[in-house]
Amino acid sequence: MTGYFSDIPKIQYEGPESDNEFAFRHYNPDEVVMGKRMEDHLRFAVAYWHSFAWPGGDPFGGQTLERPWFGETMEHARAKADAAFDLFEILGAPFFCFHDLDVRPEGESFAKSCANLDAIVDIFGEKMEATGMKLLWGTANMFTHRRWMSGAATNPDPDVFAYAGATLKSCLDATHKLGGANYVMWGGREGYETLLNTDLTREAEQAGRMLLSVVDYKHKIGFDGPILIEPKPQEPSKHQYDYDVATVYGFLKRFGLENEVKVNIEQGHAILAGHSFEHELALAASLGIFGSIDMNRNDYQSGWDTDQFPNNVPEMALAFYEVLKVGGYTTGGTNFDAKIRRQSLDPEDLVLGHVGGMDACARGLKAAAAMLEDGGLESMRDARYAGWEGPEAQKMLSGEYGLEEMAHYVETTGLDPQPKSGRQERLENWVNKFV
Ligand code: XLS
Ligand code: NI
Ligand code: NI
């Protein structure tokens, strides 16, 4: 331990009865759930930006958090890396995620910025080797600096498009070098404030072209993790192009990338889009594009992306139910794209935010596994669709019966469909047995 977290012990599992706040009550990495260790199910990741780079600002005030590694020099960046790996060790989270801007100071030129990134990547490499930490994903910050104010790939200025391409290359290289399991692209400022100055058709073509180039380059360097797009409906732009899972899928189809690119689904973004989290997970699974999760909620009253640690176990249970149903993560994981509140000043707050989130996920996972093992929900759902096994139903599905054949079938049999209960309350009660 290098200092900042030195008073905080490594967090161990002590069971649900423990009174120790610096212990897990539910997350027990070695416990086997549905044939797999919890650690391998959940694949927790710590997000570098919120935990180490965020100063605690909001639209009404600046920095509240004081960290010895805050500053724009390489020395600060190295101190930040030391603190980050200390926190990873305390938590026993096996993965982390970062943007280029989180980990290195911006240089005076693009080349200097890249050199700074390379130097930090070397340090990460050594620390990962020494600790066994892994990179869940890397990504490029193409939204903070003023050059990105009108978008990156969707910018009206081709010079910014070029700068975005160069930035993506540097971050893909860094992610590849560190053995990253995925590469994430959240839309950042790919969207618009007003249609009055925006050409939707061009901007979509630009975004598609850039994504094709990313996929090309990924294959060229032999990066075998998936590219993940992270949907979000608004913020920072009034309208974000990657609105939700369905919109992203349509975009991928349009450019023939639906087998190359998957999604990173963030709980809070799902809610902002007017969906439930489990809806977005289930839809991605059904479309074959489920990749990974950003496990951070919003405040339900405030209506913006507050990026809080998860603490609602029934919500986690329904989410992990969808994850288990699709067979669990492959390359993905549970990234806490979450920040503590701006009044949470102490190193303990940062640790305990993660501990609580990990425990909420673990409880949710266990409940989800119990629900799946019981099988009640699946059999009740199957029963609801059982009629489709019949021979006429099969003919309608296969297309053998068109409208005329259906009319003939209804007329000759005198068919008179009787409504059946959707049983929602019974199903909700059933779920409540497990959470
Ligand atoms: C912002 C996004 C961002 C991505 C990474 O709302 O969640 O943090 O996860 O660029
Ligand atoms: Ni996110
Ligand atoms: Ni977000």
CSV table of C-alpha atoms and ligand atoms in Angstrom, one decimal:
chain,number,residue,atom,x,y,z
A,1,MET,CA,0.0,0.0,0.0
A,2,THR,CA,1.4,3.4,-1.0
A,3,GLY,CA,-0.5,5.6,1.4
A,4,TYR,CA,-3.9,6.9,0.5
A,5,PHE,CA,-5.8,3.7,1.4
A,6,SER,CA,-3.3,2.4,3.9
A,7,ASP,CA,-5.7,2.4,6.9
A,8,ILE,CA,-8.2,0.2,5.0
A,9,PRO,CA,-8.0,-3.6,5.2
A,10,LYS,CA,-8.5,-5.9,2.3
A,11,ILE,CA,-12.2,-6.7,2.1
A,12,GLN,CA,-13.0,-10.3,3.0
A,13,TYR,CA,-16.3,-12.3,2.9
A,14,GLU,CA,-17.7,-12.6,6.4
A,15,GLY,CA,-21.3,-13.7,5.7
A,16,PRO,CA,-24.7,-12.0,6.1
A,17,GLU,CA,-24.4,-11.7,9.9
A,18,SER,CA,-21.2,-9.7,9.9
A,19,ASP,CA,-21.3,-6.3,11.6
A,20,ASN,CA,-18.0,-5.3,10.0
A,21,GLU,CA,-18.7,-2.6,7.4
A,22,PHE,CA,-15.3,-3.4,5.7
A,23,ALA,CA,-16.5,-6.9,4.8
A,24,PHE,CA,-18.6,-8.5,2.2
A,25,ARG,CA,-21.8,-10.0,3.4
A,26,HIS,CA,-22.9,-11.6,0.2
A,27,TYR,CA,-20.0,-11.4,-2.3
A,28,ASN,CA,-18.0,-14.6,-1.7
A,29,PRO,CA,-15.7,-14.9,-4.7
A,30,ASP,CA,-15.2,-18.7,-4.4
A,31,GLU,CA,-18.8,-19.6,-3.7
A,32,VAL,CA,-20.1,-21.7,-6.5
A,33,VAL,CA,-23.4,-20.5,-8.0
A,34,MET,CA,-24.9,-22.6,-10.8
A,35,GLY,CA,-21.6,-24.4,-11.4
A,36,LYS,CA,-19.4,-21.3,-11.5
A,37,ARG,CA,-17.5,-19.3,-9.0
A,38,MET,CA,-19.1,-16.0,-8.1
A,39,GLU,CA,-16.1,-14.0,-9.1
A,40,ASP,CA,-16.2,-15.6,-12.6
A,41,HIS,CA,-20.0,-14.9,-12.8
A,42,LEU,CA,-19.8,-11.3,-11.8
A,43,ARG,CA,-16.5,-10.2,-13.3
A,44,PHE,CA,-16.5,-6.9,-11.4
A,45,ALA,CA,-14.6,-3.9,-12.8
A,46,VAL,CA,-13.6,-0.6,-11.2
A,47,ALA,CA,-14.0,2.5,-13.4
A,48,TYR,CA,-10.9,4.6,-13.4
A,49,TRP,CA,-12.7,7.8,-14.3
A,50,HIS,CA,-15.2,8.1,-11.5
A,51,SER,CA,-13.0,6.6,-8.8
A,52,PHE,CA,-9.7,8.4,-9.6
A,53,ALA,CA,-10.3,11.2,-12.0
A,54,TRP,CA,-13.5,12.8,-11.0
A,55,PRO,CA,-13.1,15.9,-8.8
A,56,GLY,CA,-16.6,16.0,-7.4
A,57,GLY,CA,-17.9,18.9,-9.5
A,58,ASP,CA,-21.5,19.5,-10.5
A,59,PRO,CA,-23.1,22.2,-12.7
A,60,PHE,CA,-23.2,24.6,-9.7
A,61,GLY,CA,-19.8,24.1,-8.2
A,62,GLY,CA,-16.3,22.7,-8.8
A,63,GLN,CA,-14.0,20.3,-7.0
A,64,THR,CA,-14.9,18.9,-3.6
A,65,LEU,CA,-12.7,15.9,-3.6
A,66,GLU,CA,-9.0,16.2,-2.7
A,67,ARG,CA,-6.7,13.5,-3.9
A,68,PRO,CA,-2.9,13.6,-3.7
A,69,TRP,CA,-2.8,12.4,-7.4
A,70,PHE,CA,-4.8,15.3,-8.8
A,71,GLY,CA,-2.7,17.2,-11.3
A,72,GLU,CA,-1.7,17.3,-14.9
A,73,THR,CA,1.8,15.8,-14.8
A,74,MET,CA,3.1,12.3,-15.4
A,75,GLU,CA,4.1,12.2,-11.8
A,76,HIS,CA,0.5,12.7,-10.8
A,77,ALA,CA,-0.5,10.0,-13.3
A,78,ARG,CA,1.9,7.5,-11.8
A,79,ALA,CA,0.7,8.3,-8.2
A,80,LYS,CA,-2.9,7.9,-9.5
A,81,ALA,CA,-2.0,4.4,-10.9
A,82,ASP,CA,-0.5,3.4,-7.6
A,83,ALA,CA,-3.6,4.5,-5.7
A,84,ALA,CA,-5.8,2.7,-8.2
A,85,PHE,CA,-4.1,-0.6,-8.0
A,86,ASP,CA,-4.2,-0.3,-4.2
A,87,LEU,CA,-8.0,0.1,-4.3
A,88,PHE,CA,-8.3,-2.8,-6.7
A,89,GLU,CA,-6.4,-5.0,-4.3
A,90,ILE,CA,-8.5,-3.9,-1.3
A,91,LEU,CA,-11.7,-4.8,-3.2
A,92,GLY,CA,-10.4,-7.9,-4.8
A,93,ALA,CA,-12.2,-6.8,-8.0
A,94,PRO,CA,-10.5,-8.7,-10.9
A,95,PHE,CA,-11.0,-6.0,-13.6
A,96,PHE,CA,-10.7,-2.3,-14.3
A,97,CYS,CA,-11.7,0.0,-17.2
A,98,PHE,CA,-10.3,3.3,-18.3
A,99,HIS,CA,-10.4,6.2,-20.9
A,100,ASP,CA,-7.2,7.6,-22.2
A,101,LEU,CA,-7.9,10.9,-20.5
A,102,ASP,CA,-8.4,9.3,-17.1
A,103,VAL,CA,-5.0,7.8,-16.9
A,104,ARG,CA,-2.6,10.3,-18.6
A,105,PRO,CA,-2.2,14.0,-18.9
A,106,GLU,CA,-3.1,15.6,-22.2
A,107,GLY,CA,0.1,16.5,-24.1
A,108,GLU,CA,0.8,19.7,-26.1
A,109,SER,CA,0.4,17.7,-29.3
A,110,PHE,CA,-1.4,14.5,-30.3
A,111,ALA,CA,2.0,12.7,-30.4
A,112,LYS,CA,2.8,13.9,-26.8
A,113,SER,CA,-0.6,12.7,-25.6
A,114,CYS,CA,0.1,9.3,-27.2
A,115,ALA,CA,3.5,9.1,-25.6
A,116,ASN,CA,2.0,9.8,-22.2
A,117,LEU,CA,-0.5,7.1,-22.7
A,118,ASP,CA,2.1,4.6,-23.8
A,119,ALA,CA,4.2,5.3,-20.7
A,120,ILE,CA,1.2,4.7,-18.5
A,121,VAL,CA,0.3,1.5,-20.4
A,122,ASP,CA,3.7,0.2,-19.6
A,123,ILE,CA,3.2,0.9,-15.9
A,124,PHE,CA,-0.2,-0.8,-16.1
A,125,GLY,CA,1.3,-3.7,-17.8
A,126,GLU,CA,3.8,-4.2,-14.9
A,127,LYS,CA,1.2,-3.7,-12.2
A,128,MET,CA,-1.2,-6.1,-13.9
A,129,GLU,CA,1.5,-8.7,-14.2
A,130,ALA,CA,2.4,-8.3,-10.5
A,131,THR,CA,-1.2,-8.3,-9.2
A,132,GLY,CA,-3.2,-10.5,-11.7
A,133,MET,CA,-5.5,-7.6,-12.4
A,134,LYS,CA,-7.1,-7.6,-15.9
A,135,LEU,CA,-8.6,-5.0,-18.2
A,136,LEU,CA,-12.3,-5.4,-18.9
A,137,TRP,CA,-12.2,-2.7,-21.5
A,138,GLY,CA,-10.5,0.4,-22.7
A,139,THR,CA,-12.1,3.4,-24.4
A,140,ALA,CA,-11.4,6.9,-25.7
A,141,ASN,CA,-12.6,10.0,-24.1
A,142,MET,CA,-13.9,12.0,-27.1
A,143,PHE,CA,-16.3,14.3,-25.2
A,144,THR,CA,-14.4,16.3,-22.6
A,145,HIS,CA,-12.0,18.4,-24.5
A,146,ARG,CA,-13.5,21.4,-26.4
A,147,ARG,CA,-12.4,20.0,-29.8
A,148,TRP,CA,-15.1,17.4,-29.4
A,149,MET,CA,-17.9,19.8,-28.6
A,150,SER,CA,-19.8,19.1,-31.9
A,151,GLY,CA,-19.1,15.4,-31.8
A,152,ALA,CA,-16.2,13.1,-32.8
A,153,ALA,CA,-17.1,10.8,-35.7
A,154,THR,CA,-20.3,12.9,-36.4
A,155,ASN,CA,-18.5,16.2,-36.3
A,156,PRO,CA,-19.2,18.6,-39.3
A,157,ASP,CA,-15.4,19.2,-39.5
A,158,PRO,CA,-13.4,16.4,-41.2
A,159,ASP,CA,-10.3,17.3,-39.2
A,160,VAL,CA,-12.1,16.3,-36.0
A,161,PHE,CA,-13.1,13.1,-37.7
A,162,ALA,CA,-9.4,12.4,-38.4
A,163,TYR,CA,-8.4,13.3,-34.9
A,164,ALA,CA,-11.1,10.9,-33.6
A,165,GLY,CA,-9.8,8.1,-35.9
A,166,ALA,CA,-6.2,8.7,-34.6
A,167,THR,CA,-7.5,8.7,-31.0
A,168,LEU,CA,-9.4,5.5,-31.5
A,169,LYS,CA,-6.3,3.9,-32.9
A,170,SER,CA,-4.2,4.9,-29.9
A,171,CYS,CA,-6.8,3.6,-27.5
A,172,LEU,CA,-7.4,0.3,-29.4
A,173,ASP,CA,-3.6,-0.2,-29.4
A,174,ALA,CA,-3.4,0.5,-25.6
A,175,THR,CA,-6.4,-1.9,-24.9
A,176,HIS,CA,-4.8,-4.6,-27.1
A,177,LYS,CA,-1.4,-4.3,-25.5
A,178,LEU,CA,-3.0,-4.8,-22.1
A,179,GLY,CA,-5.0,-7.8,-23.2
A,180,GLY,CA,-8.3,-6.0,-22.8
A,181,ALA,CA,-11.3,-8.3,-23.0
A,182,ASN,CA,-13.5,-5.7,-24.9
A,183,TYR,CA,-13.3,-2.2,-26.4
A,184,VAL,CA,-16.1,0.2,-25.6
A,185,MET,CA,-17.5,3.1,-27.6
A,186,TRP,CA,-20.0,5.2,-25.7
A,187,GLY,CA,-21.4,7.9,-28.0
A,188,GLY,CA,-20.1,10.9,-26.0
A,189,ARG,CA,-21.1,13.9,-28.1
A,190,GLU,CA,-22.4,11.9,-31.1
A,191,GLY,CA,-25.8,13.5,-31.2
A,192,TYR,CA,-27.2,17.0,-31.6
A,193,GLU,CA,-28.5,20.0,-29.8
A,194,THR,CA,-30.6,21.3,-32.6
A,195,LEU,CA,-31.7,20.0,-36.0
A,196,LEU,CA,-31.4,23.5,-37.4
A,197,ASN,CA,-27.6,23.0,-37.7
A,198,THR,CA,-27.5,19.2,-38.1
A,199,ASP,CA,-27.5,17.0,-41.2
A,200,LEU,CA,-28.8,13.7,-39.8
A,201,THR,CA,-28.0,11.7,-43.0
A,202,ARG,CA,-24.4,12.8,-43.2
A,203,GLU,CA,-23.8,12.3,-39.5
A,204,ALA,CA,-25.1,8.7,-39.6
A,205,GLU,CA,-22.9,7.9,-42.6
A,206,GLN,CA,-19.9,9.3,-40.8
A,207,ALA,CA,-20.6,7.3,-37.7
A,208,GLY,CA,-21.0,4.1,-39.7
A,209,ARG,CA,-17.8,4.8,-41.6
A,210,MET,CA,-15.9,5.3,-38.4
A,211,LEU,CA,-17.3,2.1,-36.9
A,212,LEU,CA,-16.3,0.1,-40.0
A,213,SER,CA,-12.8,1.5,-39.7
A,214,VAL,CA,-12.6,0.5,-36.0
A,215,VAL,CA,-13.7,-3.0,-36.8
A,216,ASP,CA,-11.2,-3.2,-39.7
A,217,TYR,CA,-8.4,-2.0,-37.5
A,218,LYS,CA,-9.3,-4.4,-34.7
A,219,HIS,CA,-9.0,-7.3,-37.1
A,220,LYS,CA,-5.8,-5.9,-38.5
A,221,ILE,CA,-4.0,-5.9,-35.1
A,222,GLY,CA,-5.6,-9.2,-34.0
A,223,PHE,CA,-7.7,-7.8,-31.2
A,224,ASP,CA,-10.2,-10.5,-30.6
A,225,GLY,CA,-12.4,-8.9,-28.0
A,226,PRO,CA,-15.7,-7.5,-29.2
A,227,ILE,CA,-16.3,-3.8,-29.9
A,228,LEU,CA,-19.2,-2.7,-27.6
A,229,ILE,CA,-21.4,0.3,-28.2
A,230,GLU,CA,-22.9,1.8,-25.0
A,231,PRO,CA,-26.4,3.2,-25.7
A,232,LYS,CA,-27.6,6.3,-24.0
A,233,PRO,CA,-30.7,8.4,-25.1
A,234,GLN,CA,-29.6,11.9,-24.1
A,235,GLU,CA,-26.9,13.8,-22.1
A,236,PRO,CA,-24.6,15.4,-23.0
A,237,SER,CA,-26.4,16.0,-26.2
A,238,LYS,CA,-30.1,16.7,-26.2
A,239,HIS,CA,-30.5,13.8,-28.6
A,240,GLN,CA,-27.9,11.0,-28.6
A,241,TYR,CA,-27.7,8.8,-31.8
A,242,ASP,CA,-27.2,5.5,-29.8
A,243,TYR,CA,-30.5,6.0,-28.1
A,244,ASP,CA,-31.1,2.5,-26.8
A,245,VAL,CA,-30.4,-1.2,-27.7
A,246,ALA,CA,-33.0,-1.3,-30.5
A,247,THR,CA,-31.6,1.9,-32.1
A,248,VAL,CA,-28.1,0.6,-31.9
A,249,TYR,CA,-29.1,-2.7,-33.5
A,250,GLY,CA,-30.8,-0.9,-36.4
A,251,PHE,CA,-27.6,1.1,-36.9
A,252,LEU,CA,-25.5,-2.0,-36.8
A,253,LYS,CA,-27.7,-3.7,-39.4
A,254,ARG,CA,-27.6,-0.7,-41.6
A,255,PHE,CA,-23.8,-1.0,-41.8
A,256,GLY,CA,-23.6,-4.8,-41.8
A,257,LEU,CA,-21.9,-4.9,-38.4
A,258,GLU,CA,-24.5,-6.8,-36.3
A,259,ASN,CA,-22.2,-9.8,-36.0
A,260,GLU,CA,-19.1,-7.7,-35.2
A,261,VAL,CA,-20.3,-5.3,-32.5
A,262,LYS,CA,-22.2,-5.8,-29.3
A,263,VAL,CA,-23.6,-3.6,-26.6
A,264,ASN,CA,-22.5,-2.4,-23.2
A,265,ILE,CA,-25.7,-1.8,-21.3
A,266,GLU,CA,-25.8,0.8,-18.5
A,267,GLN,CA,-28.6,0.5,-16.0
A,268,GLY,CA,-29.1,4.3,-15.7
A,269,HIS,CA,-29.1,4.8,-19.4
A,270,ALA,CA,-31.8,2.2,-19.9
A,271,ILE,CA,-34.0,4.1,-17.4
A,272,LEU,CA,-33.2,7.4,-19.1
A,273,ALA,CA,-34.4,5.8,-22.4
A,274,GLY,CA,-37.7,5.0,-20.8
A,275,HIS,CA,-37.0,1.3,-20.5
A,276,SER,CA,-36.3,-1.0,-17.6
A,277,PHE,CA,-32.7,-2.4,-17.3
A,278,GLU,CA,-33.9,-5.9,-17.8
A,279,HIS,CA,-35.8,-4.9,-20.9
A,280,GLU,CA,-32.5,-3.7,-22.5
A,281,LEU,CA,-30.7,-6.8,-21.3
A,282,ALA,CA,-33.3,-9.2,-22.6
A,283,LEU,CA,-33.6,-7.4,-26.0
A,284,ALA,CA,-29.8,-7.5,-26.5
A,285,ALA,CA,-29.8,-11.2,-25.6
A,286,SER,CA,-32.6,-11.8,-28.0
A,287,LEU,CA,-30.8,-9.9,-30.8
A,288,GLY,CA,-27.5,-11.7,-30.1
A,289,ILE,CA,-25.6,-8.6,-29.2
A,290,PHE,CA,-25.4,-8.7,-25.4
A,291,GLY,CA,-21.9,-7.9,-24.3
A,292,SER,CA,-21.3,-6.3,-20.9
A,293,ILE,CA,-22.9,-4.1,-18.2
A,294,ASP,CA,-22.2,-0.7,-16.6
A,295,MET,CA,-23.8,-1.3,-13.3
A,296,ASN,CA,-24.8,2.1,-12.1
A,297,ARG,CA,-28.2,3.5,-11.3
A,298,ASN,CA,-29.7,6.9,-11.4
A,299,ASP,CA,-31.7,8.7,-8.9
A,300,TYR,CA,-35.3,7.9,-10.0
A,301,GLN,CA,-36.5,11.4,-9.2
A,302,SER,CA,-33.8,13.5,-10.8
A,303,GLY,CA,-34.1,12.3,-14.4
A,304,TRP,CA,-30.4,12.5,-15.3
A,305,ASP,CA,-27.3,10.3,-15.2
A,306,THR,CA,-26.3,10.4,-11.6
A,307,ASP,CA,-24.1,7.3,-11.8
A,308,GLN,CA,-24.7,5.9,-8.4
A,309,PHE,CA,-23.6,2.5,-7.0
A,310,PRO,CA,-26.4,-0.1,-7.3
A,311,ASN,CA,-28.2,-0.8,-4.0
A,312,ASN,CA,-31.6,-2.2,-5.0
A,313,VAL,CA,-31.4,-6.0,-4.8
A,314,PRO,CA,-34.7,-6.9,-6.5
A,315,GLU,CA,-33.5,-4.8,-9.5
A,316,MET,CA,-30.2,-6.7,-9.6
A,317,ALA,CA,-32.0,-10.0,-9.3
A,318,LEU,CA,-34.1,-9.3,-12.5
A,319,ALA,CA,-31.0,-8.0,-14.3
A,320,PHE,CA,-28.8,-11.1,-13.4
A,321,TYR,CA,-31.8,-13.3,-14.3
A,322,GLU,CA,-31.4,-12.1,-17.9
A,323,VAL,CA,-27.6,-12.4,-17.8
A,324,LEU,CA,-27.8,-16.0,-16.5
A,325,LYS,CA,-30.5,-16.9,-19.0
A,326,VAL,CA,-28.3,-15.9,-21.9
A,327,GLY,CA,-25.6,-18.1,-20.4
A,328,GLY,CA,-23.7,-15.5,-18.4
A,329,TYR,CA,-21.0,-13.1,-19.6
A,330,THR,CA,-18.5,-14.3,-22.2
A,331,THR,CA,-16.0,-11.4,-22.5
A,332,GLY,CA,-18.2,-8.9,-20.6
A,333,GLY,CA,-18.4,-8.1,-16.9
A,334,THR,CA,-20.0,-5.9,-14.3
A,335,ASN,CA,-18.4,-2.5,-14.5
A,336,PHE,CA,-19.2,0.1,-11.8
A,337,ASP,CA,-19.4,3.2,-13.9
A,338,ALA,CA,-20.5,4.7,-10.6
A,339,LYS,CA,-19.3,7.6,-8.5
A,340,ILE,CA,-19.7,8.4,-4.9
A,341,ARG,CA,-21.5,11.6,-4.0
A,342,ARG,CA,-19.7,14.9,-4.1
A,343,GLN,CA,-20.0,15.1,-0.3
A,344,SER,CA,-18.4,11.7,0.2
A,345,LEU,CA,-14.9,13.0,0.8
A,346,ASP,CA,-13.1,10.1,2.5
A,347,PRO,CA,-11.1,7.2,1.1
A,348,GLU,CA,-13.5,5.0,3.1
A,349,ASP,CA,-16.4,6.3,1.1
A,350,LEU,CA,-14.8,5.2,-2.2
A,351,VAL,CA,-14.1,1.7,-0.8
A,352,LEU,CA,-17.5,1.2,0.8
A,353,GLY,CA,-19.4,2.5,-2.4
A,354,HIS,CA,-17.8,-0.5,-4.2
A,355,VAL,CA,-18.3,-2.9,-1.3
A,356,GLY,CA,-22.0,-2.1,-1.2
A,357,GLY,CA,-22.4,-2.4,-5.0
A,358,MET,CA,-20.6,-5.7,-5.1
A,359,ASP,CA,-22.8,-7.1,-2.3
A,360,ALA,CA,-26.0,-5.9,-4.0
A,361,CYS,CA,-24.9,-7.6,-7.2
A,362,ALA,CA,-24.0,-10.8,-5.4
A,363,ARG,CA,-27.4,-11.0,-3.6
A,364,GLY,CA,-29.1,-10.3,-7.0
A,365,LEU,CA,-27.0,-13.0,-8.6
A,366,LYS,CA,-27.9,-15.6,-6.0
A,367,ALA,CA,-31.6,-14.7,-6.2
A,368,ALA,CA,-31.5,-14.9,-10.0
A,369,ALA,CA,-29.8,-18.3,-9.8
A,370,ALA,CA,-32.4,-19.6,-7.4
A,371,MET,CA,-35.2,-18.3,-9.7
A,372,LEU,CA,-33.6,-20.0,-12.7
A,373,GLU,CA,-33.0,-23.3,-10.8
A,374,ASP,CA,-36.6,-23.3,-9.6
A,375,GLY,CA,-37.7,-22.9,-13.2
A,376,GLY,CA,-41.1,-21.7,-12.3
A,377,LEU,CA,-41.0,-18.5,-14.3
A,378,GLU,CA,-39.8,-20.2,-17.4
A,379,SER,CA,-42.4,-23.0,-17.2
A,380,MET,CA,-45.2,-20.5,-16.6
A,381,ARG,CA,-44.0,-18.5,-19.6
A,382,ASP,CA,-43.7,-21.6,-21.8
A,383,ALA,CA,-47.2,-22.6,-20.8
A,384,ARG,CA,-48.5,-19.2,-22.0
A,385,TYR,CA,-47.1,-19.9,-25.5
A,386,ALA,CA,-47.9,-23.6,-25.6
A,387,GLY,CA,-50.5,-23.2,-28.3
A,388,TRP,CA,-47.8,-22.5,-30.8
A,389,GLU,CA,-46.8,-26.2,-30.7
A,390,GLY,CA,-50.0,-27.1,-32.5
A,391,PRO,CA,-49.8,-28.1,-36.3
A,392,GLU,CA,-51.8,-25.1,-37.6
A,393,ALA,CA,-49.8,-22.7,-35.5
A,394,GLN,CA,-46.6,-24.2,-36.9
A,395,LYS,CA,-47.9,-23.7,-40.4
A,396,MET,CA,-48.6,-20.0,-39.7
A,397,LEU,CA,-45.2,-19.5,-38.3
A,398,SER,CA,-43.4,-21.2,-41.2
A,399,GLY,CA,-45.4,-19.1,-43.7
A,400,GLU,CA,-47.1,-22.2,-45.1
A,401,TYR,CA,-50.4,-20.5,-44.1
A,402,GLY,CA,-50.9,-17.1,-45.5
A,403,LEU,CA,-53.9,-14.8,-44.9
A,404,GLU,CA,-56.2,-16.9,-47.1
A,405,GLU,CA,-55.3,-20.2,-45.4
A,406,MET,CA,-55.8,-18.5,-42.0
A,407,ALA,CA,-59.2,-17.3,-43.1
A,408,HIS,CA,-60.1,-20.8,-44.4
A,409,TYR,CA,-58.9,-22.3,-41.1
A,410,VAL,CA,-61.0,-19.9,-39.0
A,411,GLU,CA,-64.1,-20.3,-41.2
A,412,THR,CA,-64.0,-24.1,-41.4
A,413,THR,CA,-63.3,-24.7,-37.7
A,414,GLY,CA,-65.5,-21.9,-36.3
A,415,LEU,CA,-62.6,-20.7,-34.2
A,416,ASP,CA,-63.5,-18.4,-31.4
A,417,PRO,CA,-60.4,-17.5,-29.3
A,418,GLN,CA,-61.0,-17.1,-25.6
A,419,PRO,CA,-58.8,-14.7,-23.6
A,420,LYS,CA,-56.6,-16.2,-20.9
A,421,SER,CA,-55.2,-14.4,-17.8
A,422,GLY,CA,-51.7,-13.0,-18.2
A,423,ARG,CA,-51.2,-13.8,-14.5
A,424,GLN,CA,-48.9,-10.8,-13.8
A,425,GLU,CA,-49.7,-10.6,-10.1
A,426,ARG,CA,-49.0,-14.3,-9.6
A,427,LEU,CA,-45.7,-14.0,-11.4
A,428,GLU,CA,-44.7,-10.9,-9.4
A,429,ASN,CA,-45.5,-12.8,-6.2
A,430,TRP,CA,-43.5,-15.7,-7.4
A,431,VAL,CA,-40.5,-13.4,-8.0
A,432,ASN,CA,-40.8,-12.0,-4.5
A,433,LYS,CA,-40.2,-15.4,-3.0
A,434,PHE,CA,-36.6,-15.2,-4.1
A,435,VAL,CA,-35.6,-11.6,-3.4
B,1,XLS,C1,-21.5,8.1,-19.7
B,1,XLS,C2,-21.0,6.8,-20.0
B,1,XLS,C3,-19.5,6.6,-19.9
B,1,XLS,C4,-19.1,5.4,-20.6
B,1,XLS,C5,-17.6,5.3,-21.0
B,1,XLS,O1,-22.7,8.3,-19.4
B,1,XLS,O2,-21.6,5.9,-19.1
B,1,XLS,O3,-19.0,6.7,-18.6
B,1,XLS,O4,-19.4,4.2,-19.9
B,1,XLS,O5,-17.3,6.3,-21.9
B,2,NI,NI,-21.1,3.9,-18.9
B,3,NI,NI,-23.4,6.8,-18.0
